[in-house]
Short mmCIF file of C-alpha atoms in Angstrom, two decimals:
data_model
loop_
_atom_site.label_atom_id
_atom_site.label_comp_id
_atom_site.label_asym_id
_atom_site.label_seq_id
_atom_site.Cartn_x
_atom_site.Cartn_y
_atom_site.Cartn_z
CA MET Y 158 -93.03 60.70 -17.18
CA PRO Y 159 -91.35 62.19 -20.12
CA LYS Y 160 -89.72 59.48 -22.77
CA PHE Y 161 -86.32 60.43 -21.82
CA ASP Y 162 -87.06 59.98 -17.91
CA ARG Y 163 -88.13 56.37 -18.59
CA TYR Y 164 -85.41 55.67 -21.28
CA LEU Y 165 -82.89 56.52 -18.77
CA LEU Y 166 -84.70 54.94 -15.31
CA SER Y 167 -84.79 51.80 -17.21
CA GLN Y 168 -80.95 51.93 -18.53
CA LEU Y 169 -79.93 52.49 -14.83
CA THR Y 170 -82.38 50.05 -13.45
CA VAL Y 171 -81.03 46.87 -15.80
CA LEU Y 172 -77.49 48.25 -15.02
CA PHE Y 173 -78.27 48.57 -11.65
CA GLY Y 174 -79.40 44.70 -11.74
CA PHE Y 175 -76.45 43.69 -13.26
CA PHE Y 176 -74.03 45.32 -11.03
CA ALA Y 177 -76.15 44.25 -7.63
CA LEU Y 178 -75.94 40.59 -9.17
CA VAL Y 179 -71.80 40.66 -9.77
CA LEU Y 180 -71.30 42.21 -6.62
CA VAL Y 181 -73.34 40.07 -4.53
CA SER Y 182 -72.34 36.98 -5.85
CA VAL Y 183 -68.65 37.97 -5.49
CA TYR Y 184 -69.10 39.37 -1.67
CA TRP Y 185 -71.54 35.96 -1.26
CA VAL Y 186 -68.91 33.46 -2.49
CA ASN Y 187 -66.37 35.10 -0.65
CA ARG Y 188 -68.25 34.71 2.79
CA ALA Y 189 -69.75 30.94 1.88
CA VAL Y 190 -66.15 29.90 1.20
CA ARG Y 191 -65.15 30.63 4.99
CA LEU Y 192 -68.54 29.64 5.98
CA PHE Y 193 -68.00 26.27 4.38
CA ASP Y 194 -65.07 25.29 6.06
CA ARG Y 195 -66.35 25.99 9.59
CA LEU Y 196 -69.31 24.34 9.09
CA ILE Y 197 -68.31 20.98 7.13
CA GLY Y 198 -65.23 20.99 9.78
CA ASP Y 199 -67.87 21.08 12.71
CA GLY Y 200 -69.57 18.02 10.88
CA GLN Y 201 -72.51 19.96 9.53
CA SER Y 202 -74.41 18.85 6.27
CA ALA Y 203 -74.66 20.72 3.24
CA ILE Y 204 -78.08 21.63 4.30
CA VAL Y 205 -77.01 23.79 7.26
CA PHE Y 206 -74.72 25.15 4.94
CA LEU Y 207 -77.34 26.51 2.43
CA GLU Y 208 -79.39 27.95 5.43
CA PHE Y 209 -76.67 29.67 7.07
CA THR Y 210 -75.82 31.35 3.51
CA ALA Y 211 -79.11 32.17 2.71
CA LEU Y 212 -79.60 33.68 6.33
CA ALA Y 213 -76.10 35.94 5.65
CA LEU Y 214 -77.89 37.06 1.93
CA PRO Y 215 -79.48 40.18 3.43
CA ASN Y 216 -76.78 41.68 5.24
CA VAL Y 217 -74.75 40.94 1.81
CA ILE Y 218 -77.47 42.72 -0.41
CA SER Y 219 -77.71 46.04 2.10
CA GLN Y 220 -74.29 46.44 1.77
CA VAL Y 221 -73.76 45.74 -1.99
CA LEU Y 222 -76.84 47.77 -3.41
CA PRO Y 223 -74.90 51.46 -2.96
CA VAL Y 224 -72.35 50.55 -4.84
CA ALA Y 225 -74.33 49.02 -7.47
CA ALA Y 226 -76.53 52.14 -7.55
CA PHE Y 227 -73.27 54.16 -7.80
CA ALA Y 228 -71.68 51.86 -10.53
CA ALA Y 229 -74.98 51.84 -12.83
CA ALA Y 230 -74.94 55.55 -12.60
CA ILE Y 231 -71.61 55.89 -14.07
CA TYR Y 232 -71.94 53.54 -16.70
CA ALA Y 233 -75.06 54.69 -17.72
CA THR Y 234 -73.97 58.08 -18.08
CA ASN Y 235 -70.71 57.36 -19.83
CA ARG Y 236 -72.41 55.19 -22.41
CA LEU Y 237 -75.21 57.85 -23.23
CA SER Y 238 -72.49 60.29 -23.65
CA SER Y 239 -70.13 58.40 -25.61
CA ASP Y 240 -73.31 57.45 -27.95
CA SER Y 241 -73.83 61.09 -27.96
CA GLU Y 242 -77.43 60.65 -26.68
CA LEU Y 243 -77.02 63.30 -23.86
CA VAL Y 244 -75.71 65.72 -26.39
CA VAL Y 245 -78.84 65.34 -28.54
CA VAL Y 246 -81.01 65.77 -25.56
CA GLN Y 247 -79.17 68.78 -24.20
CA ALA Y 248 -79.21 70.47 -27.77
CA THR Y 249 -83.27 70.15 -27.24
CA GLY Y 250 -82.69 72.54 -24.11
CA TYR Y 251 -82.30 70.22 -21.27
CA SER Y 252 -80.09 71.25 -18.29
CA ALA Y 253 -77.86 69.22 -16.51
CA PHE Y 254 -80.54 69.48 -13.41
CA ARG Y 255 -82.94 68.61 -15.67
CA LEU Y 256 -81.21 65.51 -16.90
CA ALA Y 257 -80.48 64.54 -13.48
CA ARG Y 258 -84.22 63.93 -12.49
CA PRO Y 259 -84.37 60.09 -13.36
CA VAL Y 260 -81.05 59.79 -11.87
CA VAL Y 261 -82.81 61.26 -8.84
CA MET Y 262 -85.72 58.99 -9.28
CA PHE Y 263 -83.61 56.04 -9.20
CA GLY Y 264 -81.62 57.10 -6.52
CA ILE Y 265 -84.97 57.21 -4.29
CA LEU Y 266 -86.10 53.65 -5.77
CA VAL Y 267 -82.87 51.96 -4.75
CA ALA Y 268 -83.31 54.25 -0.88
CA ILE Y 269 -86.77 52.64 -0.87
CA LEU Y 270 -85.31 49.16 -1.37
CA LEU Y 271 -82.58 49.30 1.09
CA LEU Y 272 -84.86 50.98 3.85
CA LEU Y 273 -86.97 47.86 3.35
CA ILE Y 274 -84.22 45.33 3.38
CA ASN Y 275 -82.24 47.20 6.64
CA ASN Y 276 -85.60 47.56 8.34
CA PHE Y 277 -87.14 44.25 8.08
CA LEU Y 278 -85.01 41.45 6.42
CA VAL Y 279 -81.53 42.22 7.87
CA PRO Y 280 -82.79 42.27 11.22
CA GLN Y 281 -84.79 39.13 11.04
CA SER Y 282 -82.20 37.32 9.21
CA ARG Y 283 -79.66 38.31 12.11
CA ALA Y 284 -82.05 37.05 14.58
CA GLN Y 285 -82.75 33.59 13.10
CA LEU Y 286 -78.92 33.19 12.37
CA ALA Y 287 -78.07 33.88 15.43
CA GLU Y 288 -80.51 31.26 16.79
CA ARG Y 289 -79.41 28.80 14.05
CA GLN Y 290 -75.69 29.27 15.29
CA ALA Y 291 -76.63 28.71 18.75
CA GLU Y 292 -78.45 25.65 17.87
CA VAL Y 293 -75.60 24.14 15.92
CA ALA Y 294 -73.05 24.95 18.74
CA ASP Y 295 -75.21 22.82 20.87
CA ASP Y 296 -75.86 20.29 18.35
CA VAL Y 297 -73.35 17.38 19.77
CA THR Y 298 -74.40 14.44 17.41
CA ALA Y 299 -72.96 16.44 14.57
CA ARG Y 300 -69.71 18.14 16.32
CA LEU Y 301 -68.72 15.16 18.49
CA LEU Y 302 -70.24 11.66 17.31
CA SER Y 303 -68.95 10.06 14.29
CA GLU Y 304 -68.04 6.39 13.65
CA GLY Y 305 -64.95 4.67 13.20
CA GLN Y 306 -62.94 7.96 14.23
CA PHE Y 307 -60.78 9.03 17.12
CA LEU Y 308 -61.96 12.60 17.91
CA THR Y 309 -60.47 15.27 19.86
CA PRO Y 310 -62.94 17.68 20.85
CA VAL Y 311 -61.00 19.46 23.82
CA LYS Y 312 -57.44 19.05 24.44
CA GLY Y 313 -56.65 16.09 26.18
CA VAL Y 314 -59.83 14.35 25.27
CA THR Y 315 -60.10 11.50 22.98
CA PHE Y 316 -63.44 10.00 22.01
CA TYR Y 317 -64.21 6.95 19.76
CA ILE Y 318 -67.76 5.32 18.48
CA ARG Y 319 -67.13 1.85 16.44
CA GLU Y 320 -71.03 2.03 15.58
CA ILE Y 321 -74.09 4.11 15.92
CA ASN Y 322 -77.11 2.05 15.57
CA ALA Y 323 -80.68 2.73 14.12
CA GLY Y 324 -82.05 3.27 17.85
CA GLY Y 325 -79.25 5.93 18.81
CA GLU Y 326 -77.22 3.96 20.69
CA LEU Y 327 -73.44 4.13 20.74
CA LEU Y 328 -71.86 0.88 20.46
CA ASP Y 329 -68.19 0.03 21.91
CA VAL Y 330 -66.89 3.66 23.35
CA PHE Y 331 -63.96 4.57 24.04
CA LEU Y 332 -63.19 7.70 26.29
CA SER Y 333 -59.72 9.16 27.53
CA ASP Y 334 -59.75 12.15 29.83
CA ASP Y 335 -56.05 13.23 30.23
CA ARG Y 336 -56.88 16.85 31.39
CA SER Y 337 -55.99 16.91 34.78
CA GLU Y 338 -52.14 16.97 35.35
CA GLY Y 339 -50.77 13.47 36.82
CA ARG Y 340 -54.11 11.68 36.48
CA GLN Y 341 -55.55 9.98 33.25
CA THR Y 342 -59.01 8.06 33.11
CA ILE Y 343 -60.23 5.92 30.23
CA TYR Y 344 -63.56 4.94 29.94
CA THR Y 345 -64.96 1.88 27.87
CA ALA Y 346 -68.38 0.85 27.41
CA GLU Y 347 -70.02 -1.66 25.50
CA ARG Y 348 -72.93 0.69 25.07
CA ALA Y 349 -73.79 4.22 25.79
CA LEU Y 350 -77.03 6.72 25.40
CA LEU Y 351 -76.26 10.53 24.71
CA LEU Y 352 -79.52 12.28 26.87
CA PRO Y 353 -80.26 16.03 27.14
CA SER Y 354 -79.89 17.64 31.03
CA ASP Y 355 -80.89 21.11 32.20
CA GLN Y 356 -77.13 21.31 32.93
CA GLY Y 357 -76.26 20.19 29.37
CA PRO Y 358 -75.82 16.99 27.69
CA ARG Y 359 -74.94 13.28 29.31
CA LEU Y 360 -72.97 10.60 28.26
CA VAL Y 361 -74.89 7.41 29.89
CA MET Y 362 -72.56 4.61 29.42
CA PHE Y 363 -73.38 1.02 30.28
CA ASP Y 364 -71.57 -2.21 31.20
CA GLY Y 365 -68.02 -0.92 30.79
CA MET Y 366 -65.05 -0.05 32.80
CA VAL Y 367 -63.25 2.97 34.45
CA GLN Y 368 -59.22 2.97 34.58
CA ASN Y 369 -57.68 5.38 36.62
CA LEU Y 370 -53.82 6.24 36.18
CA SER Y 371 -52.91 8.64 39.13
CA GLY Y 372 -50.31 9.17 41.88
CA ASN Y 373 -46.58 9.20 42.40
CA PRO Y 374 -45.54 6.75 41.82
CA GLN Y 375 -48.36 6.17 39.26
CA ARG Y 376 -51.06 3.50 40.24
CA LEU Y 377 -53.83 2.05 38.19
CA ALA Y 378 -57.03 1.88 39.81
CA VAL Y 379 -59.97 -0.54 37.48
CA THR Y 380 -63.39 0.04 38.44
CA ARG Y 381 -66.61 -2.00 36.37
CA PHE Y 382 -69.66 -0.92 36.14
CA SER Y 383 -73.22 -1.36 34.93
CA GLU Y 384 -74.12 2.15 34.52
CA SER Y 385 -71.98 5.45 34.54
CA VAL Y 386 -72.36 8.90 33.63
CA PHE Y 387 -69.98 11.39 31.96
CA ASP Y 388 -70.73 15.20 31.92
CA VAL Y 389 -70.33 16.07 27.55
CA ALA Y 390 -70.55 19.70 28.24
CA THR Y 391 -67.41 19.79 29.64
CA LEU Y 392 -66.46 18.50 25.85
CA ILE Y 393 -68.30 21.14 23.88
CA ASN Y 394 -69.04 24.90 24.17
CA VAL Y 395 -72.53 24.64 25.30
CA THR Y 396 -74.23 28.17 24.27
CA LYS Y 397 -75.67 29.70 27.28
CA ALA Y 398 -79.23 31.40 27.27
CA ARG Y 399 -78.06 35.02 25.56
CA ASN Y 400 -79.55 38.49 25.05
CA PRO Y 401 -80.34 39.37 21.80
CA SER Y 402 -78.13 41.83 19.48
CA ILE Y 403 -79.41 45.35 19.11
CA LYS Y 404 -78.87 44.90 15.24
CA GLU Y 405 -81.20 41.89 15.45
CA LEU Y 406 -84.08 43.99 16.94
CA PRO Y 407 -86.83 45.63 14.86
CA THR Y 408 -86.18 49.55 14.28
CA LEU Y 409 -89.21 50.22 16.05
CA THR Y 410 -88.26 48.68 19.30
CA LEU Y 411 -84.79 50.34 18.85
CA LEU Y 412 -86.54 53.88 18.84
CA ARG Y 413 -89.19 52.67 21.87
CA PRO Y 414 -87.23 50.73 23.93
CA SER Y 415 -88.78 49.36 27.05
CA ALA Y 416 -86.90 49.60 30.49
CA ASP Y 417 -86.66 46.00 30.78
CA LEU Y 418 -85.03 45.47 27.06
CA LEU Y 419 -82.25 48.40 28.31
CA THR Y 420 -82.03 46.12 31.43
CA GLN Y 421 -81.21 43.11 29.34
CA LEU Y 422 -79.48 44.44 27.00
CA ASP Y 423 -77.25 46.64 29.50
CA ARG Y 424 -77.10 49.49 26.91
CA PRO Y 425 -78.32 53.16 27.08
CA ALA Y 426 -81.47 54.72 25.20
CA TYR Y 427 -78.99 56.61 22.69
CA GLN Y 428 -77.20 53.83 21.29
CA LEU Y 429 -80.33 51.69 20.55
CA ALA Y 430 -81.64 54.94 18.57
CA LEU Y 431 -78.43 55.34 17.19
CA GLU Y 432 -78.55 51.99 15.12
CA ALA Y 433 -82.24 52.90 14.50
CA HIS Y 434 -81.24 55.95 12.42
CA THR Y 435 -78.33 54.23 11.14
CA ARG Y 436 -80.74 51.81 8.94
CA LEU Y 437 -82.62 54.90 8.25
CA ALA Y 438 -79.91 57.33 7.03
CA GLU Y 439 -77.56 54.35 5.07
CA PRO Y 440 -79.97 54.08 2.35
CA LEU Y 441 -79.97 57.91 1.66
CA LEU Y 442 -76.28 57.39 0.58
CA SER Y 443 -77.66 55.63 -2.53
CA ILE Y 444 -79.24 58.92 -3.60
CA ALA Y 445 -75.80 60.81 -3.09
CA GLY Y 446 -73.98 58.17 -4.78
CA ALA Y 447 -75.94 57.89 -7.96
CA LEU Y 448 -75.91 61.85 -8.32
CA ILE Y 449 -72.22 61.78 -7.55
CA GLY Y 450 -71.84 59.44 -10.28
CA PHE Y 451 -74.00 61.04 -12.86
CA ALA Y 452 -72.57 64.68 -11.94
CA ALA Y 453 -68.84 63.56 -12.50
CA LEU Y 454 -69.31 62.11 -15.92
CA MET Y 455 -71.47 64.98 -17.04
CA SER Y 456 -68.97 67.44 -15.78
CA GLY Y 457 -66.13 66.40 -18.41
CA SER Y 458 -65.51 67.59 -21.85
CA PHE Y 459 -64.97 65.21 -24.94
CA SER Y 460 -61.90 63.35 -24.94
CA ARG Y 461 -60.13 60.78 -27.10
CA PHE Y 462 -58.99 58.90 -24.04
CA GLY Y 463 -62.21 58.46 -22.91
CA THR Y 464 -63.91 59.58 -19.69
CA TRP Y 465 -61.50 57.81 -16.99
CA ARG Y 466 -60.52 61.18 -15.17
CA GLN Y 467 -64.43 61.77 -14.53
CA VAL Y 468 -64.51 58.04 -13.26
CA LEU Y 469 -61.60 58.74 -10.88
CA THR Y 470 -63.36 61.86 -9.82
CA ALA Y 471 -66.42 60.29 -8.97
CA ILE Y 472 -64.97 57.30 -7.13
CA GLY Y 473 -62.57 59.66 -5.27
CA MET Y 474 -65.52 62.21 -4.08
CA LEU Y 475 -67.49 59.14 -3.22
CA ILE Y 476 -64.11 57.93 -1.01
CA VAL Y 477 -64.13 61.25 0.42
CA LEU Y 478 -67.96 61.05 1.41
CA LYS Y 479 -67.63 57.67 2.81
CA LEU Y 480 -64.79 58.87 5.21
CA ILE Y 481 -66.79 61.70 6.23
CA ASP Y 482 -69.60 59.61 6.92
CA ASN Y 483 -67.54 57.23 9.14
CA SER Y 484 -66.16 60.09 11.18
CA LEU Y 485 -69.67 61.19 11.70
CA ILE Y 486 -70.58 57.81 12.82
CA GLY Y 487 -67.76 57.83 15.38
CA ALA Y 488 -69.04 61.25 16.58
CA ALA Y 489 -72.34 60.18 16.84
CA ASN Y 490 -71.60 57.29 19.42
CA ASP Y 491 -69.84 59.86 21.42
CA GLY Y 492 -72.97 60.72 23.30
CA ALA Y 493 -76.78 60.95 23.32
CA GLY Y 494 -78.58 63.06 21.23
CA ARG Y 495 -76.54 63.11 18.43
CA TRP Y 496 -77.67 60.97 15.66
CA PRO Y 497 -78.67 63.84 13.70
CA LEU Y 498 -75.41 63.52 12.24
CA LEU Y 499 -75.78 60.68 10.53
CA TYR Y 500 -78.01 62.33 7.83
CA ILE Y 501 -75.29 65.16 7.40
CA ALA Y 502 -73.16 62.72 4.41
CA PRO Y 503 -76.00 62.01 2.37
CA VAL Y 504 -76.92 65.74 2.46
CA LEU Y 505 -73.65 66.73 2.06
CA GLY Y 506 -73.38 64.26 -1.03
CA VAL Y 507 -76.69 65.72 -2.80
CA VAL Y 508 -75.35 69.22 -2.05
CA LEU Y 509 -71.89 68.54 -3.95
CA ALA Y 510 -73.34 66.93 -6.94
CA GLY Y 511 -76.09 69.80 -7.24
CA LEU Y 512 -73.25 72.03 -6.86
CA VAL Y 513 -71.36 70.32 -9.92
CA LEU Y 514 -74.51 70.15 -11.92
CA TRP Y 515 -74.83 73.98 -11.25
CA ARG Y 516 -71.24 74.55 -12.49
CA ILE Y 517 -72.19 72.71 -15.87
CA ASP Y 518 -75.07 74.74 -16.09
CA HIS Y 519 -73.01 77.87 -15.56
CA PRO Y 520 -69.95 77.73 -16.86
CA ARG Y 521 -69.52 81.44 -17.50
CA ALA Y 522 -70.00 82.09 -14.05
CA GLY Y 523 -66.92 80.04 -13.38
CA ARG Y 524 -65.01 81.82 -16.24
CA ARG Y 525 -65.75 85.36 -14.78
CA LYS Y 526 -64.69 84.54 -11.25
CA ALA Y 527 -61.64 83.21 -12.74
CA VAL Y 528 -60.80 86.32 -15.03
CA ALA Y 529 -61.66 88.37 -11.83
CA GLY Y 530 -59.45 86.67 -9.62
#
């Protein structure tokens, strides 16, 4: 690799790492704040919060890296241009296409990194995150049991425990159930145990009393018991067995789904193939984005006001490319066999950047056309 290519590639890589770190941090903190409020509000520990944020990180990275590659290409090109380094290199005979070679190599490296993340890390992290979310949803101890607090897990139900001893026994339990219209039931017990079952968790109470207030006029019925069972599953959202999401499945499985999997997911095979090709096509946009940023910055001449016009042009071109990509994704979702549409936007971006570079290398051709017009 020539010295200039190594130099420009190193500049792009360093800047890419910087922008990726900044953008990932911003996106991650934004999601972590909302996740913190939800988990801590449900009584989960800080360890669970850190686990959830770590599992969400690969998906955040996959969304941020193409933007970081685009920003790195713009910043590196602008700095080389302002320091007149590109002018010196062009004076040696390097064309715009030749200067773009390390940018293409940089885009390919980013695309390979994204392919690995999209096809391996993201599906695995999504699957593990879904499993942990289901486990946390069924964690009655974290969501329902708190010493010395009156809790309202659902409307019309109040639950109180004075103490939970080292053996897991619940001492001095109070449970008020006012969900049935015209009827109120109050359970009190000296001690209780929370036991799992096939139908969900059960609260087994010992040495207590049940007070039923019902009827018109209302009458109070008191029943003492040595043992009573209350269905706790009615107080929480116990997660049932779920089918995996297509975003959690490996790419090879999506490309070659079995009949049993299609039946389980209740999805046509083309939707699974579309998800797989989305994972393969999205990384290619990083190549197009890097080239568009480089080509747009190269297309401008020297100006005392800086390169803000070229930067805005590059951002506009990238926005238009993304809008085209989104519309093509929507069109591909309309029927089977349309997955090739997903690859049009990356190819279009590369072609657009190539046209800009060709225009830079052939300014006279543009002038002749203008004069002839």
